[in-house]
Short mmCIF file of C-alpha atoms and ligand atoms in Angstrom, two decimals:
data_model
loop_
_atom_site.label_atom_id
_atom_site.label_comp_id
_atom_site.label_asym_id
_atom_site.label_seq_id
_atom_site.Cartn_x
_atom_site.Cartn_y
_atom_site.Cartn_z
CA UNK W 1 54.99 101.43 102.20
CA UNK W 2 55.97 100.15 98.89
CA UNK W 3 53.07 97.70 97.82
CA UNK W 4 55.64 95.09 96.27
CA UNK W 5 57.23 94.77 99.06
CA UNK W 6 57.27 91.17 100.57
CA UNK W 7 55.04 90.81 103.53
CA UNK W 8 55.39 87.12 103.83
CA UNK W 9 57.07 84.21 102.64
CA UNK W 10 55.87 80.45 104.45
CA UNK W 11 56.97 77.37 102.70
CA UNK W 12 55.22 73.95 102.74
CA UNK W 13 56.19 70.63 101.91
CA UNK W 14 53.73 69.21 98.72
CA UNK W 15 54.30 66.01 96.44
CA UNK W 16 55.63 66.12 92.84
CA UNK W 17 54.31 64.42 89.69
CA UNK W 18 56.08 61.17 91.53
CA UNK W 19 54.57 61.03 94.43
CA UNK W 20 57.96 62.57 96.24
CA UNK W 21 57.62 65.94 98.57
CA UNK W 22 59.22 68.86 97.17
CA UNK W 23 59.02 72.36 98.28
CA UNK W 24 55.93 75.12 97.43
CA UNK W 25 56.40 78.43 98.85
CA UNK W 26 53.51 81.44 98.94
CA UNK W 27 54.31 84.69 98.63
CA UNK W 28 52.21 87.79 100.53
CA UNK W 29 53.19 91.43 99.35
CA UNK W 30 52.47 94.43 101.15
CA UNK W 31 49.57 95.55 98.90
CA UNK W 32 48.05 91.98 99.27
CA UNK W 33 49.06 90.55 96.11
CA UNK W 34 49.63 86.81 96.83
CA UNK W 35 51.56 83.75 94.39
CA UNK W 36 52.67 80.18 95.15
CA UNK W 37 55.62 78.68 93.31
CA UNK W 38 56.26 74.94 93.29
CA UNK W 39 59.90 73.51 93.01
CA UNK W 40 60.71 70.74 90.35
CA UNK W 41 62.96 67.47 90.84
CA UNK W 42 65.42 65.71 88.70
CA UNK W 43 66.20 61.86 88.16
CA UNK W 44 68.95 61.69 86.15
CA UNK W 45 70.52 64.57 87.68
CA UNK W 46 74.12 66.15 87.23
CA UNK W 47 76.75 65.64 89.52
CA UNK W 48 77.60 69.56 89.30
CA UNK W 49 74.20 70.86 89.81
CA UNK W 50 73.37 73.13 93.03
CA UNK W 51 72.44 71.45 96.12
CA UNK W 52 68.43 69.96 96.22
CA UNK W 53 68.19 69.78 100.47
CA UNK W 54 66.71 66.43 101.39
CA UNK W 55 66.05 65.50 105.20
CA UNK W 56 67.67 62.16 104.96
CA UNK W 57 65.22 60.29 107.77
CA UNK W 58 64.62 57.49 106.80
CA UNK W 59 61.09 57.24 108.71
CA UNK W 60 59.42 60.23 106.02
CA UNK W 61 59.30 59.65 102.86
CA UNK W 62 62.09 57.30 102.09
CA UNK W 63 63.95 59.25 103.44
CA UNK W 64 63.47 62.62 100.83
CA UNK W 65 61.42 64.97 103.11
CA UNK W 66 62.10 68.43 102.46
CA UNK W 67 61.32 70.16 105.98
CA UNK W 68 64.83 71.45 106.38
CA UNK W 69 64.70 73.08 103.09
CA UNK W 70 61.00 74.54 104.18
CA UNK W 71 62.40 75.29 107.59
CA UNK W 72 64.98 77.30 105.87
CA UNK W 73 62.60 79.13 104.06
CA UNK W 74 60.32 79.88 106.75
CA UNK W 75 63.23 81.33 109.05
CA UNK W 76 66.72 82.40 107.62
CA UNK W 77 65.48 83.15 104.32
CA UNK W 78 61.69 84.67 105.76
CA UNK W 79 63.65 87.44 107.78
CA UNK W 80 66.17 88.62 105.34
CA UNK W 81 63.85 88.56 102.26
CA UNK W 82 61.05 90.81 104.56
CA UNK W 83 60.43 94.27 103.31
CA UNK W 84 62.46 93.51 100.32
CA UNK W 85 60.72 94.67 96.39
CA UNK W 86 59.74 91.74 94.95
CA UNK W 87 59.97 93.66 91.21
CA UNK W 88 63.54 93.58 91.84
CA UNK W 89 64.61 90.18 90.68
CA UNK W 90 68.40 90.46 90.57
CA UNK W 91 68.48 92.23 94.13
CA UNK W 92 66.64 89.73 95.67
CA UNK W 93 68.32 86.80 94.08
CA UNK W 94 71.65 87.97 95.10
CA UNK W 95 70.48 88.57 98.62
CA UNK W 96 69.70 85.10 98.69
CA UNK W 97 72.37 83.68 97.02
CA UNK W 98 74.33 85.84 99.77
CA UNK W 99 72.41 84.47 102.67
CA UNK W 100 73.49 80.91 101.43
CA UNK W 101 76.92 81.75 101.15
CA UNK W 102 78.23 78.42 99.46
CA UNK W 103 79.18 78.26 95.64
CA UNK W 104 76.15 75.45 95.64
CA UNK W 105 73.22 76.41 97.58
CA UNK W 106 74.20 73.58 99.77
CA UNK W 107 73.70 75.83 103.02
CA UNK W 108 69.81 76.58 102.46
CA UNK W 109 69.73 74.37 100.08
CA UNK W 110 68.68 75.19 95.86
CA UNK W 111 64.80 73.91 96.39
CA UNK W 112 64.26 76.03 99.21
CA UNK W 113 65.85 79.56 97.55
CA UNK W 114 64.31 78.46 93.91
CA UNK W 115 60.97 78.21 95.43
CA UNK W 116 61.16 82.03 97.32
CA UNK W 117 63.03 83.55 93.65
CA UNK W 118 59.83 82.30 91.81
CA UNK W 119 57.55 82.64 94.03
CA UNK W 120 58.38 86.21 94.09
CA UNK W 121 58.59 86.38 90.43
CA UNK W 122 54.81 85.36 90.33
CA UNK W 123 53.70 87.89 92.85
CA UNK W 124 55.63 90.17 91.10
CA UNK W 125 53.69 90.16 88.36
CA UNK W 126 50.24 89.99 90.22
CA UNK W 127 50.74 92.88 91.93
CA UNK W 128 51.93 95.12 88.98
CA UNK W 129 49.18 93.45 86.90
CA UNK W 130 52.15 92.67 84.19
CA UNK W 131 51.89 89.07 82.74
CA UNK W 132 54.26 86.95 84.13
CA UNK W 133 56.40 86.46 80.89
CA UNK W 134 56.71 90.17 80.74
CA UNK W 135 58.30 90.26 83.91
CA UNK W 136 60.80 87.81 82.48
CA UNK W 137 62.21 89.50 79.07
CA UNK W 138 60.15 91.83 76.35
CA UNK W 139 60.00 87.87 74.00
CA UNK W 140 56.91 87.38 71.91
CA UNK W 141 58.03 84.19 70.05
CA UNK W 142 56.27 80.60 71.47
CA UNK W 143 58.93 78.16 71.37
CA UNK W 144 59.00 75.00 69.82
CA UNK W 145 58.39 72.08 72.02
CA UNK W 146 60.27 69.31 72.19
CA UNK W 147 57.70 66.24 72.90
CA UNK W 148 59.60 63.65 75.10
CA UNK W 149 56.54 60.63 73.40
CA UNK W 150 59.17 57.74 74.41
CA UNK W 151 60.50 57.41 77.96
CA UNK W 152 63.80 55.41 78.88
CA UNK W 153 66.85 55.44 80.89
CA UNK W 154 65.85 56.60 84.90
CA UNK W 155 62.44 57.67 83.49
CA UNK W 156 61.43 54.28 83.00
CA UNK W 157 61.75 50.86 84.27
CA UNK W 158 62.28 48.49 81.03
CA UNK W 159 62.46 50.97 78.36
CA UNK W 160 65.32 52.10 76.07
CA UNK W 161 68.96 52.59 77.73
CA UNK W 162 68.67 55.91 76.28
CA UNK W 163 66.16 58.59 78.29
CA UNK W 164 64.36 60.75 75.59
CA UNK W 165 63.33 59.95 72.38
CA UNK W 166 61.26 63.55 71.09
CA UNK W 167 58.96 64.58 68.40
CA UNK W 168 60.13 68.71 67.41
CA UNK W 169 56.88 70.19 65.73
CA UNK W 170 59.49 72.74 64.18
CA UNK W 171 56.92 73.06 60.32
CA UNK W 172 53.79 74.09 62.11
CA UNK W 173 52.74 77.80 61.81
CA UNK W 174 51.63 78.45 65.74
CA UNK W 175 52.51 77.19 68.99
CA UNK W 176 48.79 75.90 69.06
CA UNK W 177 49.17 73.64 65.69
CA UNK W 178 52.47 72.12 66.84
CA UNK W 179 51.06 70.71 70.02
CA UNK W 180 48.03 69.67 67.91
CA UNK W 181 50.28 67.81 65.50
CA UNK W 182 52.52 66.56 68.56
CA UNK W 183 49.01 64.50 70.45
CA UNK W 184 47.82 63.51 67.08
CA UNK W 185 51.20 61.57 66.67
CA UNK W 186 51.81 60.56 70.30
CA UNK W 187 48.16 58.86 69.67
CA UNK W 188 48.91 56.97 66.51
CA UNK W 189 52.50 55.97 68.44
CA UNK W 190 50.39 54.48 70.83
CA UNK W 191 48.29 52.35 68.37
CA UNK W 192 51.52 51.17 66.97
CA UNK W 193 52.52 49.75 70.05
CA UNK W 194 49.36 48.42 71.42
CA UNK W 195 49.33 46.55 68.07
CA UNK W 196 52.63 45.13 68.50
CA UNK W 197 51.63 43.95 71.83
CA UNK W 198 54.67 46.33 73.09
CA UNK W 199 52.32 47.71 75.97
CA UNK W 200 51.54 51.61 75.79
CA UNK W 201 52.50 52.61 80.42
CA UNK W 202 53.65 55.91 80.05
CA UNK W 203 57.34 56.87 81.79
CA UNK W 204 57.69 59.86 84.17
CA UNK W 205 57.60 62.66 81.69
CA UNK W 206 54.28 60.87 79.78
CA UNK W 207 55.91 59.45 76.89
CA UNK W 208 55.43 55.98 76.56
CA UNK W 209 57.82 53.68 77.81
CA UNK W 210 57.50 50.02 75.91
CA UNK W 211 59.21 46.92 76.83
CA UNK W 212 60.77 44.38 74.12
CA UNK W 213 62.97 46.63 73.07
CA UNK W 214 65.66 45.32 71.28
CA UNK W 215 67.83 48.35 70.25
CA UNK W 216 67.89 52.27 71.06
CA UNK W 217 67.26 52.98 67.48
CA UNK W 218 63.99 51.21 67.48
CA UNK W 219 61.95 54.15 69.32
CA UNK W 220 63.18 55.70 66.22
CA UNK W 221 61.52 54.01 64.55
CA UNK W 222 58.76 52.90 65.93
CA UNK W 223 58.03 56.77 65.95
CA UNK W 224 58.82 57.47 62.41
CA UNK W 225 56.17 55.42 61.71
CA UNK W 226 53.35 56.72 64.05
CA UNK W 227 54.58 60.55 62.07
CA UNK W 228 53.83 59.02 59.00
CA UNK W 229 50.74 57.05 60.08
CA UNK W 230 49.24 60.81 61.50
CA UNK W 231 49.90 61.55 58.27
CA UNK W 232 53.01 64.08 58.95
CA UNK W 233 56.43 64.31 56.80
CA UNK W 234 59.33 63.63 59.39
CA UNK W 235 61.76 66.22 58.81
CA UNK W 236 59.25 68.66 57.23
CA UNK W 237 56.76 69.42 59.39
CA UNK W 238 58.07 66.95 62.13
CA UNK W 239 61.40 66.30 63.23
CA UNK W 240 63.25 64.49 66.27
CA UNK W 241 65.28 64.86 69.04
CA UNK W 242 67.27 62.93 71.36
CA UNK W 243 67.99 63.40 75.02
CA UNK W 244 70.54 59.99 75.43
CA UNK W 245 71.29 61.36 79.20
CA UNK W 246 74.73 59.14 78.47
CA UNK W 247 76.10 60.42 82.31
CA UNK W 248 73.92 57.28 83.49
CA UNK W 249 75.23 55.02 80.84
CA UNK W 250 78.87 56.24 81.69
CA UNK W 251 81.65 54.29 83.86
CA UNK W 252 85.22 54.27 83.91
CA UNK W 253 85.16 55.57 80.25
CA UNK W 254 83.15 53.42 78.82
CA UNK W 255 79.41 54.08 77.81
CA UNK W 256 77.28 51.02 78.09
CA UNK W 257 74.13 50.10 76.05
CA UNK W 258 72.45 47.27 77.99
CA UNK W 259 69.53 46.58 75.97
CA UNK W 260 72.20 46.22 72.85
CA UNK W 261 74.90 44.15 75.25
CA UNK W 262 77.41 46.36 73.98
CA UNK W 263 80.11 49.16 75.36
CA UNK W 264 81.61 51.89 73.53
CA UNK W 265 84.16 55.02 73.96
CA UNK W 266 82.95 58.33 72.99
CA UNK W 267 83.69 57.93 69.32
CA UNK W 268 82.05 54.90 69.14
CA UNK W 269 78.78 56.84 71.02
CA UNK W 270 79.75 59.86 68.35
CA UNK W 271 79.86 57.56 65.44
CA UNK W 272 76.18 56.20 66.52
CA UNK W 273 74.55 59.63 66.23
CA UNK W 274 76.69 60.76 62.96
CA UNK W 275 75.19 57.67 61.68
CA UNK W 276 71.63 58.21 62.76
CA UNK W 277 71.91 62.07 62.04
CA UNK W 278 72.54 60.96 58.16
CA UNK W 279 69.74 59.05 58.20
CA UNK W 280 66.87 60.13 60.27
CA UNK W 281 65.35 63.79 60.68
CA UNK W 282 67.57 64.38 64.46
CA UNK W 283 67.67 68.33 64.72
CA UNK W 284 68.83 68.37 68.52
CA UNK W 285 70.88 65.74 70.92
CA UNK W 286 71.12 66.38 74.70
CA UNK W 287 73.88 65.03 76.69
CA UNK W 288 75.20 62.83 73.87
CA UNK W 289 78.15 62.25 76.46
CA UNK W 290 79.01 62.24 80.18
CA UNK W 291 78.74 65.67 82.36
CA UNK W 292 82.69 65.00 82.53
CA UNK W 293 83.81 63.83 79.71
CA UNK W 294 85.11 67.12 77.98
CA UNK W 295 87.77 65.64 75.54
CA UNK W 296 84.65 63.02 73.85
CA UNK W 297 82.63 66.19 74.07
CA UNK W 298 84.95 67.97 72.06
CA UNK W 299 85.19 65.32 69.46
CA UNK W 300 81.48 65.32 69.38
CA UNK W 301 81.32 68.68 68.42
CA UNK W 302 83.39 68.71 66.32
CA UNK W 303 82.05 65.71 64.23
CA UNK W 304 78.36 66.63 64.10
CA UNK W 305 78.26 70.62 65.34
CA UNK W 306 77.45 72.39 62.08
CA UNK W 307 74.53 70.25 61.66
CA UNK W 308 73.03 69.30 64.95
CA UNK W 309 71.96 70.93 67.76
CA UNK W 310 74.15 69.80 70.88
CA UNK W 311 72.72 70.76 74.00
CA UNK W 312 74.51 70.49 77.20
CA UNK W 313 72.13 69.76 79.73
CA UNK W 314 74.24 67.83 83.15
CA UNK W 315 77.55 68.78 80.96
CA UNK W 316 76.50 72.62 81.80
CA UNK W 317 74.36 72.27 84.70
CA UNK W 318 72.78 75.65 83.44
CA UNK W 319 75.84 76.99 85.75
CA UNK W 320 77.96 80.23 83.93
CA UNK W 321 81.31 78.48 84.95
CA UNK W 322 80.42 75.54 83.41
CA UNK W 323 79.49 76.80 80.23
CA UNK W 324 82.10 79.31 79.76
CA UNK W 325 84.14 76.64 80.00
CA UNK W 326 82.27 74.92 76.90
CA UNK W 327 82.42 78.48 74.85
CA UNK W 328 86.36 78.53 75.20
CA UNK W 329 86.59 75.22 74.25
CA UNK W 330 84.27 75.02 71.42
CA UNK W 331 82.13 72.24 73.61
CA UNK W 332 78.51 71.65 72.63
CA UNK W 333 76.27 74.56 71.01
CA UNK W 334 73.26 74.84 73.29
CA UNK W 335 72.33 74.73 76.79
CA UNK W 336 69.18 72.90 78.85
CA UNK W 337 68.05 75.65 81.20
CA UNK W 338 67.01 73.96 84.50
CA UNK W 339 66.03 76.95 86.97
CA UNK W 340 66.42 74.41 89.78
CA UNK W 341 69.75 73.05 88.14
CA UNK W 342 71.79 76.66 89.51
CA UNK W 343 68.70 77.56 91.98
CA UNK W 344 67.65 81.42 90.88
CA UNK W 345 65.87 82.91 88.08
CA UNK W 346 68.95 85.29 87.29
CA UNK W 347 71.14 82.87 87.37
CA UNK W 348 69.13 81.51 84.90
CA UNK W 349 68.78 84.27 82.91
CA UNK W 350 72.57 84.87 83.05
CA UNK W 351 73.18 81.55 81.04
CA UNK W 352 70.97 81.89 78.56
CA UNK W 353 72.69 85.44 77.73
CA UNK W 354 76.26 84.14 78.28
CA UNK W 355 75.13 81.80 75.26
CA UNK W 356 73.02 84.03 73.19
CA UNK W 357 76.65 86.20 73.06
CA UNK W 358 78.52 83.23 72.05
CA UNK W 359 75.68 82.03 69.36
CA UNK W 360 74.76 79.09 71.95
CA UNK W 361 70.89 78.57 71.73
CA UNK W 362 69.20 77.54 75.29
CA UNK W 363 66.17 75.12 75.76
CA UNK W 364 63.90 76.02 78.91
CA UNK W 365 63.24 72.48 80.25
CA UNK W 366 60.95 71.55 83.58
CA UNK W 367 62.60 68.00 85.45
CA UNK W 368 60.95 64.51 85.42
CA UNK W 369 59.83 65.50 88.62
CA UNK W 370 57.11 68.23 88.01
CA UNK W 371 54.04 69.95 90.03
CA UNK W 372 51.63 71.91 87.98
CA UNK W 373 53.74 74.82 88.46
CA UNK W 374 53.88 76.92 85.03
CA UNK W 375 56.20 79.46 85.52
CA UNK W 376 58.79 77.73 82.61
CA UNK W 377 55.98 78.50 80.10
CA UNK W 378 56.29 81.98 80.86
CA UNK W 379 59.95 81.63 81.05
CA UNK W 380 60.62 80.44 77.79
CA UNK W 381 58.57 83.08 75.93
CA UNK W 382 59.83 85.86 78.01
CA UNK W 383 63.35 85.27 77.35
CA UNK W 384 62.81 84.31 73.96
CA UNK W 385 64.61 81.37 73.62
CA UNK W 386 62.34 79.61 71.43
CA UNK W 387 62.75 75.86 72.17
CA UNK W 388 60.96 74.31 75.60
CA UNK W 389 61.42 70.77 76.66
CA UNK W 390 58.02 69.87 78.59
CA UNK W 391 57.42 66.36 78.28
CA UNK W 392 54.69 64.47 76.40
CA UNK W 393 50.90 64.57 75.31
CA UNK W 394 49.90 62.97 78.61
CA UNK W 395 50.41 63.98 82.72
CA UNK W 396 48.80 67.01 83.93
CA UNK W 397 51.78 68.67 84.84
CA UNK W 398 53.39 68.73 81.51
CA UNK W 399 50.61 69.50 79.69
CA UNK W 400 50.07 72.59 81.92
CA UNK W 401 53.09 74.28 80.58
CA UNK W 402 51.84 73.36 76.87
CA UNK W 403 47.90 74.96 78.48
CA UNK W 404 49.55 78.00 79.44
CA UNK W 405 52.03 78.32 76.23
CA UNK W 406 48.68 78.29 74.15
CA UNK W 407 46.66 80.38 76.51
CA UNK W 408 50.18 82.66 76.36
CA UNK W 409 49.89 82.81 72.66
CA UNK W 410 46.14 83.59 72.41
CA UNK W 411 46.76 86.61 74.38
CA UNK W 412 49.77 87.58 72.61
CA UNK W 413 47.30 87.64 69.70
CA UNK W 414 48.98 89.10 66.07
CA UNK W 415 52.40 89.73 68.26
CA UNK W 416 53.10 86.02 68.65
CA UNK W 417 55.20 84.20 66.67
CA UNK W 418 55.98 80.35 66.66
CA UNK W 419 59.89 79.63 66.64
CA UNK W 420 60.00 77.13 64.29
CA UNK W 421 62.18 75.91 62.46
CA UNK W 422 64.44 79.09 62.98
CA UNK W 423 64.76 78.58 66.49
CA UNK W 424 67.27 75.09 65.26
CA UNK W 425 70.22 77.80 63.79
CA UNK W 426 72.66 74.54 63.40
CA UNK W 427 70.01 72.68 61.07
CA UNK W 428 70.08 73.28 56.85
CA UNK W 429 66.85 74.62 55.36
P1 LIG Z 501 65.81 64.81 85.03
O1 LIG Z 501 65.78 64.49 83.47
O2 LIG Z 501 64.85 65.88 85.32
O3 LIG Z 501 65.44 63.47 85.62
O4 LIG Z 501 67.23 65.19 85.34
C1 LIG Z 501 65.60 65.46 82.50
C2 LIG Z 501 66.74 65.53 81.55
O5 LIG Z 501 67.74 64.78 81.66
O6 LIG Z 501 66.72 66.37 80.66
ZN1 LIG Z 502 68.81 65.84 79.86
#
């Protein structure tokens, strides 16, 4: 008997951070090592991404049960996975991705093989007593987080147009001082806005998402001024990032900015950000254009490229194809790495290599929908990426990634290192 051999695999249906099911699945190995892993949730998700399995009755839950996808867990994918080592990643990942058979998960459906790949993952590392970001890569560098302190788009209800406005701790020395300086500013944010009367209700990833908006450069802003008022220098030891998520602002080739009553083309989108990249401290913008729209995308890069971080995040879908599509045609310079985005942790670990080769960085992100699942903290550090996108300051299960990167980094001890500003290889010194 091989003691990391799986035993037992039983999936149950459990609520996300939004009060929507999603799938948890616990792991038994043979020499009684036992892990749970929870499965994550978009909003704002790509049209490319791999299959999440929904039940569609309209009776449960709206209609966005997940017992098929825990059905298919506890039979199809139960009896094949039985006996196998759960040390062996890549093995068992292909068996599953076998087992499903489609070239989306849409048989078995991405939440329900996701939750069995980490899962296993997790009991992996019990069992060999390894710590779980060991299991994951030989990384010792924390990554910098990028602090989502100002929800809009699908993340909130009457907030920016735009989805993510974040603070990127990039000048502290540890992982531990950046998330200090990052509540310590998401704190005085909030006193700016109480005393503009702008109301301080937090969005789905805990940033706070203020009505009376009048433009999407405003959150800039707005927290510009809460850096300065926690007494940090933007740029130096704090500087932003953007996560527009323009797919949802995108129709018929035209990108629209409601709050601003205005619609642009790509250029005119491209000639917003070269225009705020001159003047504010932007390091990184996500999905600065639609999942689809390649030819904008390749204007985009090549207008602001050398400077900024461009990540690709539904343009990619954290899907190989995808992306070595965008290395052949010089298309963004980073990728958002969404383990529930392609469905398997080698999968995921096969994009972030396809891009380290072609001097793409990656970003390990969770979704807006979260449990307190912490397997991306691990993740990140393992693999060494050295940029995580985790949410804000607030909500339990974002700041349980940020608990276990510090807990991560205490035990690393004199081996850690913090990314910082390093980890942005587009951005001048
Ligand atoms: P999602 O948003 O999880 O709702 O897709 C996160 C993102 O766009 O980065
Ligand atoms: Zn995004």
């Amino acid at each position: 008997m091989i003691k990391t051999a799986i035993a037992s695999v039983l999936a149950r249906e459990i609520l996300d951070s939004r009060g929507d099911p999603t799938v948890a699945v616990d792991i038994e190995l043979e020499g009684g090592a036992r892990a749970t892993a929870m499965v994550p949730s978009g909003a704002s998700t790509g049209a490319h991404e791999a299959v999440e399995l929904r039940d569609g009755d309209r009776n449960r839950y709206r209609g966005k049960g997940v017992l098929k996808a825990v059905a298919n867990v506890n039979d199809p994918i139960a009896r094949a996975v039985k006996g196998r080592d759960a040390t062996d990643q890549r093995a068992l990942d292909t068996l599953l991705i076998e087992l499903d058979g489609t070239p989306n998960k849409a048989k078995l459906g991405a939440n329900a093989i996701l939750g069995v790949s980490l899962a296993a993952a997790r009991a992996a590392a019990v069992a060999t007593g390894t710590p779980l970001y060991r299991t994951f890569g030989k990384g010792t560098t924390l990554p910098v987080p990028l602090m989502n302190v100002l929800n809009g788009g699908k993340h909130a209800t009457d907030s920016a147009d735009m989805q993510e406005y974040m603070l990127v701790p990039l000048g502290a020395p540890t992982f531990a001082e950046a998330i200090r300086y990052g509540s310590e500013v998401f704190h005085a944010l909030k006193d700016i806005l109480h005393d503009k009367g702008m109301g301080t209700g937090v969005g789905d990833e805990g940033g706070f998402a203020p009505s009376g908006l009048r433009t999407n450069e405003e959150p800039i802003e707005l927290i510009l001024a809460a850096i300065a008022r926690a007494r940090y220098r933007a740029g130096e030891d704090i500087a932003l990032a953007l996560d527009p998520a323009s797919t949802e602002l995108y129709a018929n080739g035209t990108y629209t900015l409601a709050r601003e009553k205005r619609s642009l083309d790509a250029r005119g989108m491209t000639q917003i950000y070269a225009d705020w990249a001159k003047r504010y401290p932007i390091v990184s913008i996500e999905d600065g254009l639609a999942e689809d729209d390649w030819d904008g995308w390749r204007h985009l890069t090549a207008t602001l490229g050398d400077r900024v971080q461009l990540v690709g995040d539904d343009l990619f879908v954290t899907n190989v194809t995808r992306i070595e599509r965008g290395i052949r045609e010089k298309i963004a310079n980073s990728i958002l790495i969404k383990v529930n985005q392609i469905g398997t942790v080698s999968e995921s670990v096969d994009a972030v290599e396809l891009g380290r080769r072609a001097g793409y960085t990656s970003v390990v992100s969770h979704r807006s929908g979260e449990t307190e699942d912490t397997t991306i903290a691990d993740l990140v550090v393992g693999l060494d990426t050295g940029q995580i996108k985790t949410g804000s300051l607030s909500r339990s299960e974002r700041i349980a990634k940020y608990n276990r990167l510090m807990e991560i980094e205490r035990e690393l001890g004199s081996v850690a290192r913090y990314a910082g500003r390093a980890a942005f290889t587009r951005v001048r010194a």
